[in-house]
Coordinates of C-alpha atoms in Angstrom, one line a residue:
M1 CA -10.3 47.9 96.5
N2 CA -6.6 47.4 95.5
D3 CA -6.5 47.3 91.7
Q4 CA -3.7 44.7 91.8
Y5 CA -5.8 42.3 93.8
L6 CA -8.9 43.0 91.6
D7 CA -7.0 42.4 88.4
A8 CA -5.6 39.1 89.7
F9 CA -9.1 38.1 90.8
I10 CA -10.5 38.9 87.3
R11 CA -7.8 37.0 85.5
E12 CA -8.1 33.9 87.7
S13 CA -11.9 34.0 87.3
E14 CA -11.7 34.1 83.5
E15 CA -9.4 31.1 83.5
A16 CA -11.7 29.3 85.9
I17 CA -14.8 30.0 83.8
T18 CA -13.1 28.6 80.7
E19 CA -12.0 25.5 82.6
L20 CA -15.5 25.1 84.0
N21 CA -17.1 25.3 80.6
N22 CA -14.8 22.7 79.1
S23 CA -15.2 20.3 82.0
L24 CA -19.0 20.7 81.7
L25 CA -18.7 19.8 78.0
D26 CA -16.7 16.7 78.9
L27 CA -19.4 15.7 81.4
E28 CA -22.2 16.3 78.9
S29 CA -20.5 14.0 76.4
D30 CA -19.8 11.4 79.0
P31 CA -22.0 11.6 82.2
E32 CA -19.8 8.8 83.7
D33 CA -16.6 11.0 83.5
T34 CA -15.8 11.2 87.2
E35 CA -12.6 13.2 86.5
A36 CA -14.6 15.9 84.7
M37 CA -17.2 16.0 87.5
E38 CA -14.5 16.4 90.2
S39 CA -12.9 19.2 88.1
I40 CA -16.2 20.9 87.7
F41 CA -17.0 20.7 91.4
R42 CA -13.6 22.1 92.4
T43 CA -13.8 25.0 90.0
A44 CA -17.3 26.0 91.0
H45 CA -16.4 25.8 94.6
T46 CA -13.3 28.0 94.0
L47 CA -15.4 30.6 92.1
K48 CA -18.0 30.7 95.0
G49 CA -15.2 31.2 97.6
N50 CA -13.4 33.9 95.5
F51 CA -16.6 35.9 94.8
G52 CA -17.5 35.8 98.5
A53 CA -14.0 36.8 99.6
M54 CA -14.1 39.8 97.3
G55 CA -17.5 40.9 98.5
F56 CA -19.5 40.1 95.3
D57 CA -22.3 38.3 97.1
D58 CA -24.8 38.0 94.2
A59 CA -22.2 36.2 92.1
S60 CA -21.3 34.0 95.1
S61 CA -24.9 33.0 95.6
L62 CA -25.2 32.1 91.9
A63 CA -22.0 30.0 92.0
H64 CA -23.3 28.4 95.2
A65 CA -26.6 27.4 93.5
I66 CA -24.6 25.9 90.6
E67 CA -22.4 24.1 93.1
D68 CA -25.4 22.6 94.9
L69 CA -26.9 21.3 91.6
L70 CA -23.6 19.8 90.6
D71 CA -23.3 18.2 94.0
E72 CA -26.6 16.4 93.4
M73 CA -25.4 15.3 90.0
R74 CA -22.1 14.0 91.5
D75 CA -24.1 12.0 94.1
G76 CA -26.2 10.5 91.4
N77 CA -29.4 12.2 92.5
M78 CA -29.7 14.3 89.4
P79 CA -29.2 12.9 85.8
V80 CA -27.0 14.7 83.3
T81 CA -29.6 15.8 80.7
P82 CA -29.3 18.5 77.9
D83 CA -31.9 20.7 79.6
V84 CA -30.2 20.6 82.9
M85 CA -26.8 21.3 81.2
D86 CA -28.4 24.2 79.4
L87 CA -29.4 25.7 82.7
I88 CA -26.0 25.2 84.2
F89 CA -24.3 26.8 81.1
A90 CA -26.7 29.7 81.4
G91 CA -25.6 30.2 85.0
V92 CA -21.9 30.1 84.0
D93 CA -22.6 32.7 81.2
K94 CA -24.2 34.9 83.9
I95 CA -21.1 34.5 86.0
E96 CA -18.9 35.5 83.0
A97 CA -21.0 38.6 82.4
I98 CA -20.6 39.5 86.1
V99 CA -16.8 39.2 85.8
S100 CA -16.9 41.5 82.7
E101 CA -18.9 44.1 84.6
I102 CA -16.5 43.9 87.6
E103 CA -13.6 44.5 85.3
E104 CA -15.2 47.5 83.6
H105 CA -17.0 49.1 86.5
G106 CA -15.5 47.6 89.7
E107 CA -18.9 46.2 90.6
S108 CA -21.7 44.2 89.0
R109 CA -25.3 45.3 88.5
T110 CA -26.4 42.0 87.0
D111 CA -29.6 40.6 88.5
V112 CA -29.1 36.9 89.3
D113 CA -32.4 36.2 91.2
E114 CA -34.1 34.6 88.2
I115 CA -31.4 32.2 87.3
V116 CA -30.8 31.3 91.0
D117 CA -34.5 30.6 91.3
D118 CA -34.4 28.4 88.2
L119 CA -31.5 26.4 89.6
R120 CA -33.1 26.0 93.1
T121 CA -36.4 24.9 91.5
V122 CA -34.6 22.2 89.6
L123 CA -32.9 21.1 92.8
E124 CA -36.3 20.9 94.6
E125 CA -38.5 19.6 91.8
G126 CA -36.2 17.6 89.6
V127 CA -35.2 17.4 85.9
E128 CA -38.8 18.1 84.8
A129 CA -38.5 21.7 86.1
A130 CA -35.6 22.4 83.8
E131 CA -36.7 24.4 80.8
S132 CA -34.0 24.5 78.2
P133 CA -32.8 28.0 77.1
A134 CA -32.5 26.6 73.6
D135 CA -36.3 25.8 73.8
D136 CA -37.0 29.4 74.7
T137 CA -34.8 31.0 72.1
G138 CA -35.5 28.7 69.2
G139 CA -33.2 26.7 66.9
S140 CA -32.8 27.0 63.2
D141 CA -36.1 25.3 62.4
E142 CA -38.2 27.3 64.9
T143 CA -40.4 30.3 64.0
V144 CA -40.7 33.5 66.1
D145 CA -44.3 33.2 67.2
D146 CA -46.5 36.3 67.2
Q147 CA -43.6 38.5 66.0
T148 CA -45.0 39.7 62.7
D149 CA -45.3 43.1 61.3
T150 CA -48.6 44.8 60.6
D151 CA -47.5 47.3 58.0
S152 CA -49.5 48.9 55.1
S153 CA -48.9 45.9 52.9
G154 CA -51.3 43.8 55.0
G155 CA -48.7 41.1 55.7
E156 CA -49.9 40.5 59.3
D157 CA -49.7 36.7 59.0
V158 CA -46.2 36.3 57.4
P159 CA -44.2 34.1 59.7
V160 CA -40.5 34.6 60.5
E161 CA -38.8 31.3 59.7
T162 CA -35.1 32.3 59.4
N163 CA -32.1 33.1 61.5
V164 CA -30.8 35.7 59.0
S165 CA -29.3 38.7 60.9
P166 CA -30.7 42.2 60.1
D167 CA -27.0 43.3 59.9
T168 CA -26.7 41.5 56.6
A169 CA -29.2 43.8 55.0
D170 CA -28.3 47.3 53.7
D171 CA -31.9 48.4 54.3
S172 CA -34.6 46.3 56.0
V173 CA -35.4 42.6 56.0
I174 CA -38.7 42.1 54.2
A175 CA -40.4 38.7 54.4
A176 CA -42.5 37.9 51.2
E177 CA -44.8 34.8 51.4
I178 CA -45.2 33.9 47.7
D179 CA -47.9 31.9 45.9
I180 CA -47.2 30.9 42.3
G181 CA -50.6 29.4 41.9
D182 CA -51.4 26.1 40.1
S183 CA -48.4 24.6 38.3
D184 CA -47.5 21.4 36.5
M185 CA -43.8 22.1 37.2
L186 CA -43.9 23.6 40.7
G187 CA -40.1 23.6 41.2
V188 CA -39.3 25.1 37.9
D189 CA -41.9 27.8 38.2
A190 CA -40.7 28.6 41.7
M191 CA -37.1 28.9 40.5
L192 CA -38.2 31.3 37.7
A193 CA -40.1 33.3 40.2
I194 CA -37.1 33.6 42.6
E195 CA -34.8 34.6 39.7
A196 CA -37.3 37.3 38.7
V197 CA -37.4 38.6 42.3
E198 CA -33.5 38.7 42.2
D199 CA -33.7 41.2 39.4
Y200 CA -35.0 43.7 41.9
F201 CA -33.9 42.6 45.4
E202 CA -31.2 40.7 47.1
V203 CA -32.5 37.3 48.5
L204 CA -31.1 36.8 52.0
D205 CA -32.7 33.5 52.7
A206 CA -35.7 31.3 51.9
A207 CA -38.1 29.1 53.8
P208 CA -38.0 26.2 53.0
Q209 CA -34.4 26.3 51.9
R210 CA -34.0 27.5 48.3
E211 CA -32.8 24.1 47.1
A212 CA -36.0 22.5 48.4
V213 CA -38.2 25.3 46.9
E214 CA -36.6 24.8 43.5
D215 CA -37.2 21.1 43.8
G216 CA -40.9 21.8 44.4
E217 CA -40.7 20.7 48.0
F218 CA -43.1 23.2 49.6
S219 CA -46.8 23.4 50.3
D220 CA -48.8 26.2 48.6
T221 CA -46.4 29.0 49.4
F222 CA -42.8 29.7 50.2
T223 CA -41.2 32.7 51.9
L224 CA -38.3 34.8 50.7
Y225 CA -36.4 37.2 52.9
L226 CA -35.3 40.2 50.9
D227 CA -33.1 43.2 51.4
A228 CA -35.4 46.1 50.6
E229 CA -36.3 49.6 51.6
D230 CA -39.8 48.7 52.9
A231 CA -42.6 46.2 52.6
G232 CA -44.7 48.4 50.4
T233 CA -42.0 48.7 47.8
V234 CA -41.6 44.9 47.7
D235 CA -45.4 44.4 47.5
N236 CA -45.7 46.8 44.5
T237 CA -42.8 45.1 42.7
L238 CA -43.9 41.5 43.2
S239 CA -47.4 42.4 42.0
G240 CA -45.9 43.2 38.6
I241 CA -44.0 39.9 38.3
G242 CA -46.0 37.5 36.1
K243 CA -44.5 34.3 37.7
I244 CA -46.1 35.3 41.0
E245 CA -49.8 34.9 41.5
S246 CA -49.9 36.7 44.9
A247 CA -47.7 37.7 47.7
E248 CA -48.0 38.8 51.4
T249 CA -45.1 41.0 52.7
A250 CA -44.0 42.2 56.1
D251 CA -41.0 44.1 57.5
V252 CA -39.5 41.6 60.0
T253 CA -36.3 43.5 60.8
D254 CA -37.4 44.2 64.4
A255 CA -38.6 40.6 64.9
L256 CA -35.2 39.3 63.8
S257 CA -33.4 41.8 66.0
E258 CA -35.3 40.6 69.0
K259 CA -34.7 37.0 68.0
S260 CA -30.9 37.7 67.7
G261 CA -31.0 39.4 71.0
S262 CA -32.8 36.5 72.7
T263 CA -30.2 34.0 71.6
S264 CA -27.2 36.2 72.3
D265 CA -26.7 34.8 75.8
E266 CA -26.6 31.3 74.3
T267 CA -24.5 31.6 71.2
E268 CA -22.7 35.0 71.1
H269 CA -19.3 34.2 72.6
K270 CA -16.4 36.5 72.4
V271 CA -12.7 36.4 73.4
D272 CA -11.6 39.5 75.2
E273 CA -8.3 41.3 74.6
I274 CA -5.5 39.4 76.4
K275 CA -4.4 41.8 79.1
S276 CA -1.9 39.8 81.1
V277 CA 1.0 37.5 80.4
R278 CA 3.0 35.2 82.7
V279 CA 6.7 35.8 82.5
D280 CA 9.4 33.3 83.4
V281 CA 11.8 34.5 86.0
D282 CA 14.8 33.6 83.8
Q283 CA 13.4 35.9 81.1
L284 CA 13.0 38.7 83.5
D285 CA 16.7 38.3 84.6
D286 CA 17.7 38.3 80.9
L287 CA 15.8 41.5 80.3
H288 CA 17.4 43.1 83.4
G289 CA 20.9 42.2 82.2
L290 CA 20.2 43.6 78.7
V291 CA 19.0 46.9 80.1
E292 CA 22.2 47.1 82.2
Q293 CA 24.2 46.6 79.0
L294 CA 22.1 49.1 77.2
V295 CA 22.8 51.8 79.9
T296 CA 26.5 51.1 79.8
S297 CA 26.7 51.2 76.0
R298 CA 24.8 54.5 76.0
I299 CA 27.3 56.1 78.4
K300 CA 30.2 54.9 76.3
L301 CA 28.6 56.2 73.0
R302 CA 28.0 59.6 74.6
R303 CA 31.6 59.9 75.7
A304 CA 32.9 58.8 72.2
V305 CA 30.7 61.5 70.6
E306 CA 31.8 64.2 73.1
Q307 CA 35.5 63.3 72.4
D308 CA 35.0 63.2 68.6
D309 CA 36.2 59.6 68.7
L310 CA 34.5 58.3 65.5
D311 CA 36.1 54.9 65.7
G312 CA 34.9 54.4 69.3
A313 CA 31.4 55.7 68.3
G314 CA 31.3 53.2 65.5
E315 CA 32.2 50.3 67.8
N316 CA 29.6 51.4 70.3
L317 CA 26.9 51.6 67.6
N318 CA 27.7 48.0 66.6
E319 CA 27.5 47.0 70.3
L320 CA 24.2 48.8 70.6
D321 CA 22.9 47.0 67.5
K322 CA 23.6 43.6 69.1
I323 CA 22.1 44.6 72.4
T324 CA 18.9 46.0 70.9
A325 CA 18.5 42.9 68.7
N326 CA 18.8 40.7 71.8
L327 CA 16.5 43.0 73.7
Q328 CA 13.9 42.7 70.9
N329 CA 14.1 38.9 70.9
T330 CA 13.7 38.7 74.7
V331 CA 10.7 41.0 74.8
M332 CA 9.1 39.1 71.9
D333 CA 9.5 35.8 73.8
M334 CA 8.0 37.4 76.9
R335 CA 4.9 38.3 74.8
L336 CA 4.3 34.7 73.7
I337 CA 1.0 33.2 75.0
P338 CA -0.3 29.6 74.4
L339 CA -3.1 29.3 71.8
K340 CA -5.4 27.7 74.5
K341 CA -5.8 31.2 75.9
V342 CA -8.1 31.9 72.9
V343 CA -9.3 28.5 71.7
G344 CA -10.2 27.4 75.2
K345 CA -13.6 29.0 74.7
F346 CA -14.3 27.5 71.3
P347 CA -15.7 24.1 72.5
R348 CA -18.5 25.9 74.2
L349 CA -19.1 28.0 71.1
V350 CA -19.4 24.9 68.9
R351 CA -21.6 23.2 71.5
D352 CA -24.1 26.1 71.7
L353 CA -24.2 26.7 68.0
S354 CA -24.7 23.1 67.0
R355 CA -27.5 22.7 69.6
D356 CA -29.3 25.8 68.3
L357 CA -29.0 24.5 64.7
G358 CA -30.1 21.0 65.6
K359 CA -26.8 19.6 64.4
E360 CA -24.5 16.9 65.9
V361 CA -20.9 18.0 65.9
D362 CA -17.8 16.4 67.3
F363 CA -15.2 19.2 67.9
E364 CA -11.5 18.5 68.6
I365 CA -8.5 20.8 69.3
E366 CA -4.9 19.8 68.7
G367 CA -1.8 22.0 69.5
E368 CA -3.4 24.3 72.0
D369 CA 0.0 24.7 73.7
I370 CA 1.5 26.3 70.6
E371 CA 2.6 29.9 71.4
L372 CA 1.9 33.2 69.6
D373 CA 2.5 36.9 70.2
R374 CA -0.2 38.4 72.4
T375 CA -1.3 40.9 69.7
I376 CA -1.5 38.2 67.0
L377 CA -3.4 35.9 69.4
T378 CA -6.0 38.6 70.2
E379 CA -6.4 39.7 66.6
I380 CA -7.0 36.2 65.2
S381 CA -9.6 35.2 67.8
D382 CA -12.5 36.7 65.9
P383 CA -11.4 35.3 62.5
L384 CA -11.1 31.8 64.0
M385 CA -14.5 32.2 65.6
H386 CA -16.0 33.2 62.3
I387 CA -14.4 30.3 60.5
L388 CA -15.7 27.9 63.1
R389 CA -19.2 29.3 62.9
N390 CA -19.1 28.8 59.1
S391 CA -18.0 25.2 59.5
V392 CA -20.8 24.4 61.9
D393 CA -23.5 26.6 60.4
H394 CA -22.8 26.2 56.6
G395 CA -20.4 23.3 56.3
I396 CA -21.8 20.5 58.5
E397 CA -25.1 19.2 57.2
P398 CA -28.1 18.3 59.4
P399 CA -28.0 14.8 60.8
E400 CA -30.7 13.5 58.4
V401 CA -29.0 15.0 55.4
R402 CA -25.7 13.4 56.4
E403 CA -27.4 10.0 56.8
E404 CA -28.9 10.3 53.3
K405 CA -25.4 10.9 51.9
G406 CA -24.0 7.9 53.7
K407 CA -22.2 9.9 56.3
P408 CA -22.2 9.5 60.1
R409 CA -25.0 11.7 61.7
T410 CA -22.3 13.4 63.8
G411 CA -20.2 15.9 61.8
S412 CA -16.5 16.5 62.6
V413 CA -14.8 19.8 63.0
E414 CA -11.1 19.9 64.0
L415 CA -8.9 22.9 64.9
R416 CA -5.2 22.0 64.6
A417 CA -2.1 24.1 65.3
S418 CA 1.5 23.3 64.5
R419 CA 4.8 25.2 64.5
E420 CA 6.9 25.6 61.3
R421 CA 10.1 27.5 62.1
D422 CA 9.0 31.1 62.8
H423 CA 5.4 30.5 61.8
V424 CA 2.3 28.8 63.2
I425 CA -0.1 27.0 61.0
I426 CA -3.7 26.9 62.2
Q427 CA -6.2 24.7 60.3
V428 CA -10.0 24.4 60.7
E429 CA -11.2 21.3 59.0
D430 CA -14.7 20.0 58.6
D431 CA -16.3 16.9 56.9
G432 CA -19.3 18.9 55.7
A433 CA -20.7 19.8 52.3
G434 CA -17.7 21.5 50.8
L435 CA -17.6 24.2 48.2
D436 CA -18.7 24.3 44.6
V437 CA -15.9 25.4 42.2
E438 CA -18.2 26.3 39.3
A439 CA -20.5 28.3 41.5
I440 CA -17.5 30.3 42.7
R441 CA -16.3 30.8 39.1
D442 CA -19.8 32.1 38.1
K443 CA -19.9 34.5 41.1
A444 CA -16.4 35.7 40.4
I445 CA -17.4 36.7 36.8
E446 CA -20.7 38.1 38.0
K447 CA -19.0 40.3 40.7
G448 CA -16.2 41.3 38.3
V449 CA -13.6 39.8 40.7
R450 CA -11.7 38.0 38.0
S451 CA -11.9 37.9 34.2
P452 CA -12.9 34.7 32.4
E453 CA -9.3 34.5 31.1
E454 CA -7.8 34.7 34.6
L455 CA -10.3 32.1 35.9
E456 CA -9.4 29.7 33.1
A457 CA -5.7 29.8 34.2
M458 CA -6.5 29.2 37.9
D459 CA -6.6 25.8 39.5
D460 CA -9.3 24.7 42.0
S461 CA -7.2 25.8 45.0
S462 CA -6.9 29.4 43.7
I463 CA -10.6 29.4 42.9
Y464 CA -11.5 28.5 46.5
D465 CA -9.3 31.4 47.7
L466 CA -11.6 33.8 45.9
V467 CA -14.0 33.6 48.8
F468 CA -11.6 35.9 50.6
H469 CA -12.1 38.7 48.0
P470 CA -14.3 41.7 49.1
G471 CA -16.4 41.0 46.0
F472 CA -17.7 37.9 47.8
S473 CA -18.6 39.9 50.9
T474 CA -22.4 39.8 50.4
A475 CA -25.2 37.8 51.9
D476 CA -25.4 35.7 48.7
E477 CA -24.4 32.1 49.3
V478 CA -21.5 30.5 47.4
T479 CA -23.7 27.4 47.1
D480 CA -27.1 26.4 48.3
T481 CA -25.7 24.9 51.4
S482 CA -22.7 27.1 52.1
G483 CA -22.4 30.7 52.9
R484 CA -18.7 30.7 53.4
G485 CA -18.3 33.8 51.3
V486 CA -20.0 36.0 53.9
G487 CA -17.4 38.0 55.8
M488 CA -14.4 35.9 54.8
D489 CA -12.8 39.0 53.3
V490 CA -12.5 40.2 56.9
V491 CA -10.7 37.0 57.9
H492 CA -8.2 37.6 55.0
D493 CA -7.7 41.3 55.8
T494 CA -7.0 40.6 59.5
V495 CA -4.5 37.8 58.7
T496 CA -2.8 39.7 56.0
Q497 CA -2.3 42.7 58.3
L498 CA -0.6 40.4 60.7
D499 CA 1.8 39.4 57.8
G500 CA 0.2 36.1 57.5
S501 CA -1.7 34.2 54.8
V502 CA -4.9 32.2 54.5
N503 CA -6.2 29.7 52.0
V504 CA -9.1 27.3 51.5
E505 CA -9.0 23.7 50.2
S506 CA -12.3 21.9 49.7
T507 CA -13.8 18.7 48.2
P508 CA -17.5 18.9 47.3
G509 CA -19.4 16.5 49.5
E510 CA -16.4 15.7 51.7
G511 CA -15.5 18.9 53.5
T512 CA -13.4 22.0 53.7
T513 CA -10.1 23.1 55.3
V514 CA -9.3 26.7 56.0
S515 CA -5.6 27.2 56.8
L516 CA -4.0 30.3 58.5
R517 CA -0.3 30.8 58.4
L518 CA 0.8 33.3 61.0
P519 CA 4.2 34.7 62.2
V520 CA 5.0 33.7 65.8
T521 CA 5.8 37.3 66.6
M522 CA 5.2 40.7 65.1
A523 CA 8.2 40.3 62.9
I524 CA 9.7 43.1 60.7
V525 CA 8.8 42.6 57.1
K526 CA 11.4 42.7 54.2
V527 CA 9.9 44.7 51.3
L528 CA 10.8 45.2 47.7
F529 CA 10.2 48.8 46.6
V530 CA 9.0 49.5 43.1
E531 CA 8.3 52.8 41.3
V532 CA 5.1 53.4 39.4
G533 CA 4.9 56.9 37.8
D534 CA 5.6 59.4 40.6
E535 CA 4.7 56.9 43.3
E536 CA 6.5 54.2 45.2
Y537 CA 5.0 50.9 46.5
G538 CA 6.3 48.0 48.6
I539 CA 5.8 44.4 47.7
P540 CA 6.5 41.8 50.6
L541 CA 9.6 40.0 49.4
K542 CA 8.2 36.7 50.5
N543 CA 5.6 37.1 47.7
V544 CA 8.2 37.7 44.9
D545 CA 9.5 34.9 42.8
E546 CA 11.3 36.6 39.9
I547 CA 12.0 40.1 38.4
T548 CA 12.3 40.4 34.6
R549 CA 12.2 43.0 31.9
A550 CA 8.7 43.9 30.6
D551 CA 9.7 43.1 27.0
D552 CA 9.3 39.4 27.9
R553 CA 5.6 39.8 27.7
K554 CA 3.3 38.1 25.1
Q555 CA -0.3 38.6 24.0
V556 CA -3.0 35.9 24.7
N557 CA -6.6 36.7 23.7
G558 CA -5.6 40.4 23.6
K559 CA -4.3 40.3 27.2
D560 CA -0.7 40.9 28.2
V561 CA 0.9 37.8 29.9
I562 CA 4.2 36.2 30.5
K563 CA 5.1 32.5 30.4
H564 CA 7.0 30.7 33.0
N565 CA 7.6 26.9 33.0
D566 CA 4.8 26.6 30.4
E567 CA 2.4 28.4 32.8
I568 CA 0.6 31.7 31.8
Y569 CA 0.9 34.6 34.2
P570 CA -1.5 37.5 33.5
I571 CA 0.1 41.0 33.8
I572 CA -1.4 43.5 36.2
Q573 CA -0.6 47.1 35.3
L574 CA 0.0 48.8 38.7
G575 CA -0.4 52.2 37.1
E576 CA -3.9 51.4 35.8
T577 CA -4.9 49.7 39.0
F578 CA -4.1 52.7 41.2
D579 CA -4.6 55.3 38.5
V580 CA -1.1 56.6 38.8
P581 CA -0.1 59.4 36.3
G582 CA 3.1 59.2 34.4
E583 CA 3.6 55.4 34.3
T584 CA 6.0 54.0 31.7
A585 CA 4.5 52.5 28.6
N586 CA 3.6 48.9 28.8
G587 CA 6.4 47.8 26.6
D588 CA 9.0 49.2 29.0
G589 CA 9.6 48.9 32.7
M590 CA 9.9 45.8 34.8
L591 CA 7.8 42.8 35.7
V592 CA 7.6 41.3 39.2
R593 CA 6.4 37.8 39.1
V594 CA 4.4 36.7 42.2
R595 CA 5.0 33.3 43.8
E596 CA 2.5 30.8 42.4
S597 CA 1.5 29.8 45.9
E598 CA 0.2 33.3 46.4
R599 CA -1.3 34.2 43.0
Q600 CA -0.4 33.4 39.4
V601 CA 0.2 36.9 38.1
A602 CA 3.0 39.4 37.3
L603 CA 3.0 43.0 38.3
H604 CA 4.1 45.7 35.9
C605 CA 6.0 48.7 37.3
D606 CA 8.4 51.4 36.0
S607 CA 11.5 50.3 38.0
V608 CA 12.5 48.1 40.9
N609 CA 14.5 49.9 43.7
S610 CA 15.9 48.7 46.9
Q611 CA 14.9 46.1 49.6
E612 CA 14.4 47.2 53.2
E613 CA 13.0 45.9 56.4
V614 CA 9.9 47.9 57.6
V615 CA 7.2 47.7 60.1
V616 CA 3.8 47.5 58.3
K617 CA 0.9 49.3 59.9
P618 CA -2.6 48.1 58.9
L619 CA -4.9 50.5 57.0
E620 CA -7.4 52.3 59.2
G621 CA -10.6 54.2 58.7
I622 CA -12.0 54.5 55.2
L623 CA -8.9 52.9 53.7
S624 CA -9.4 49.7 55.7
G625 CA -10.1 46.7 53.5
T626 CA -9.0 48.5 50.3
P627 CA -8.4 45.8 47.6
G628 CA -4.7 45.5 46.7
L629 CA -3.4 47.2 49.8
S630 CA -2.4 45.5 53.1
G631 CA -1.0 48.6 55.0
T632 CA 1.6 51.3 55.0
A633 CA 5.2 51.7 56.1
V634 CA 7.1 54.8 57.3
L635 CA 10.6 55.0 55.7
G636 CA 13.7 56.4 57.3
D637 CA 13.2 59.7 55.4
G638 CA 9.7 60.1 56.8
N639 CA 7.9 59.2 53.5
I640 CA 4.9 56.8 53.7
V641 CA 4.7 53.9 51.3
H642 CA 1.8 51.7 50.6
I643 CA 2.4 48.0 50.9
L644 CA 0.7 45.8 48.3
D645 CA -1.5 42.8 49.0
V646 CA -0.9 40.6 45.9
V647 CA -3.9 38.3 46.6
T648 CA -6.7 41.0 46.3
L649 CA -4.8 43.3 43.8

């Protein structure tokens, strides 16, 4: 088969699947939306025809079954119910998997018989025959029946009542069903028992939720999910804790892995690398014209060099400089792709996740026509998906809890994009539980992320930004209701490597907003070079506010600081941070004060050198995610310089 035709078929199918998903969501929210129904029917019909024309008969038969069911719904013979929609979405997911296989292997081996039979059964027997995939896989309140471990600890009857992923554990996930015996203060004794367990193991989750357990809202026993080597180790340890009368333990790692696998078709969405762009004909003509100029200028420069005409060579170099600048701008513009290429799949993600969690969420997108460079758009898809998952999973409260707080049962999550000169601002805002400042302060001290003195000088906004620090990348929750610290360092690292920035604003009880500021294109970064001992580092110039002599420093509580506009800026010794030999004594050298919007600190170095535009390459391998470093740059003399990340330094 002609690769060109196959590639065009795959790209068109991907766009059609995204359009079909979003139209189905519109129909689900408003079964009377005739425009959505017509769009759905047209798209499904087109997919069926395209699969048939390309010879992919199994996919064509699946699309045909979906089309027939939609036809019944369009004619009013089949009501739009959550169970029927789940079945249709499952069919669309199967089609998407088939397209991915075709792209990778040129053919599909996916078996569609079962899903086609399910669709045909609903057509023949009606809505009652539709069994929701969500019912099969289980939501956040469902247990995994009969999936218990029978290890040596004798914990055969320990249920699995959590959605915690085995990937969050360094070792295994061990369920411990704990009985604290008779108690006059059930909640207090349970809290003390959990704290005693935390001296030995990391608590990944609790059932009921930890807040409920510590309020005494459990019957006889509660279950903790621990990161431990094996159930026997946990059993032996718990037997020695006086606050615990008895405990049953079981290794539930495999059960959770199976559970995660069973729900992957429903909630595990991903955005593939963007492999094609649509180029305006005028841009193509501009590119062709610039290449012609480049060839002409190259010939003129060669002649000037051959004739030892230095003046002519200089003029030609200036001309080449202008042409290459225009060429760069034209190519950058050709790489721009609308944000909807990525965010178009997010409504379905939010729908499936909220349905699995038993939550009601209204998701809105603004600014999806804003354009970004292809590479940037591909790289931020996973961070955006992670932020959305956190908003739905940990930010938005269950409907009953929202009602108790006087909120609408339906939570709100909004993704907004806007353009500011050469940057794009993407915000994900929810009206959920928000973050707890004091809890984050306590964790920052516990993890050694910041000193008490630094935390004292930080405002709430800076405190919230600490969730991006690698020190918070654990399974511990920032609050009882919010696990936003999990993996948010990955979001920060990705955005920083793209020469962007990210921050969090939150109001406890009212919600959280995560903002990403990204360059429109992969721009060249202007860097300030500083010397520290025998080494050289680069500081992005956009992070620098002022450069002063180091003798301006003062002492506060035994710590070196400088004052600016009555604000205290702690001094970070770069030589100590990176263990550089030969650094100038603290009293000498220079101080680079970082912009307050980034972080309220000053960096001590031996000397400040030149400024230069460089292309920053992200750190890879074992250096990836190193606190204080965002990447490297290769200088004109071939030397490699590390570029500092002032936020995680």
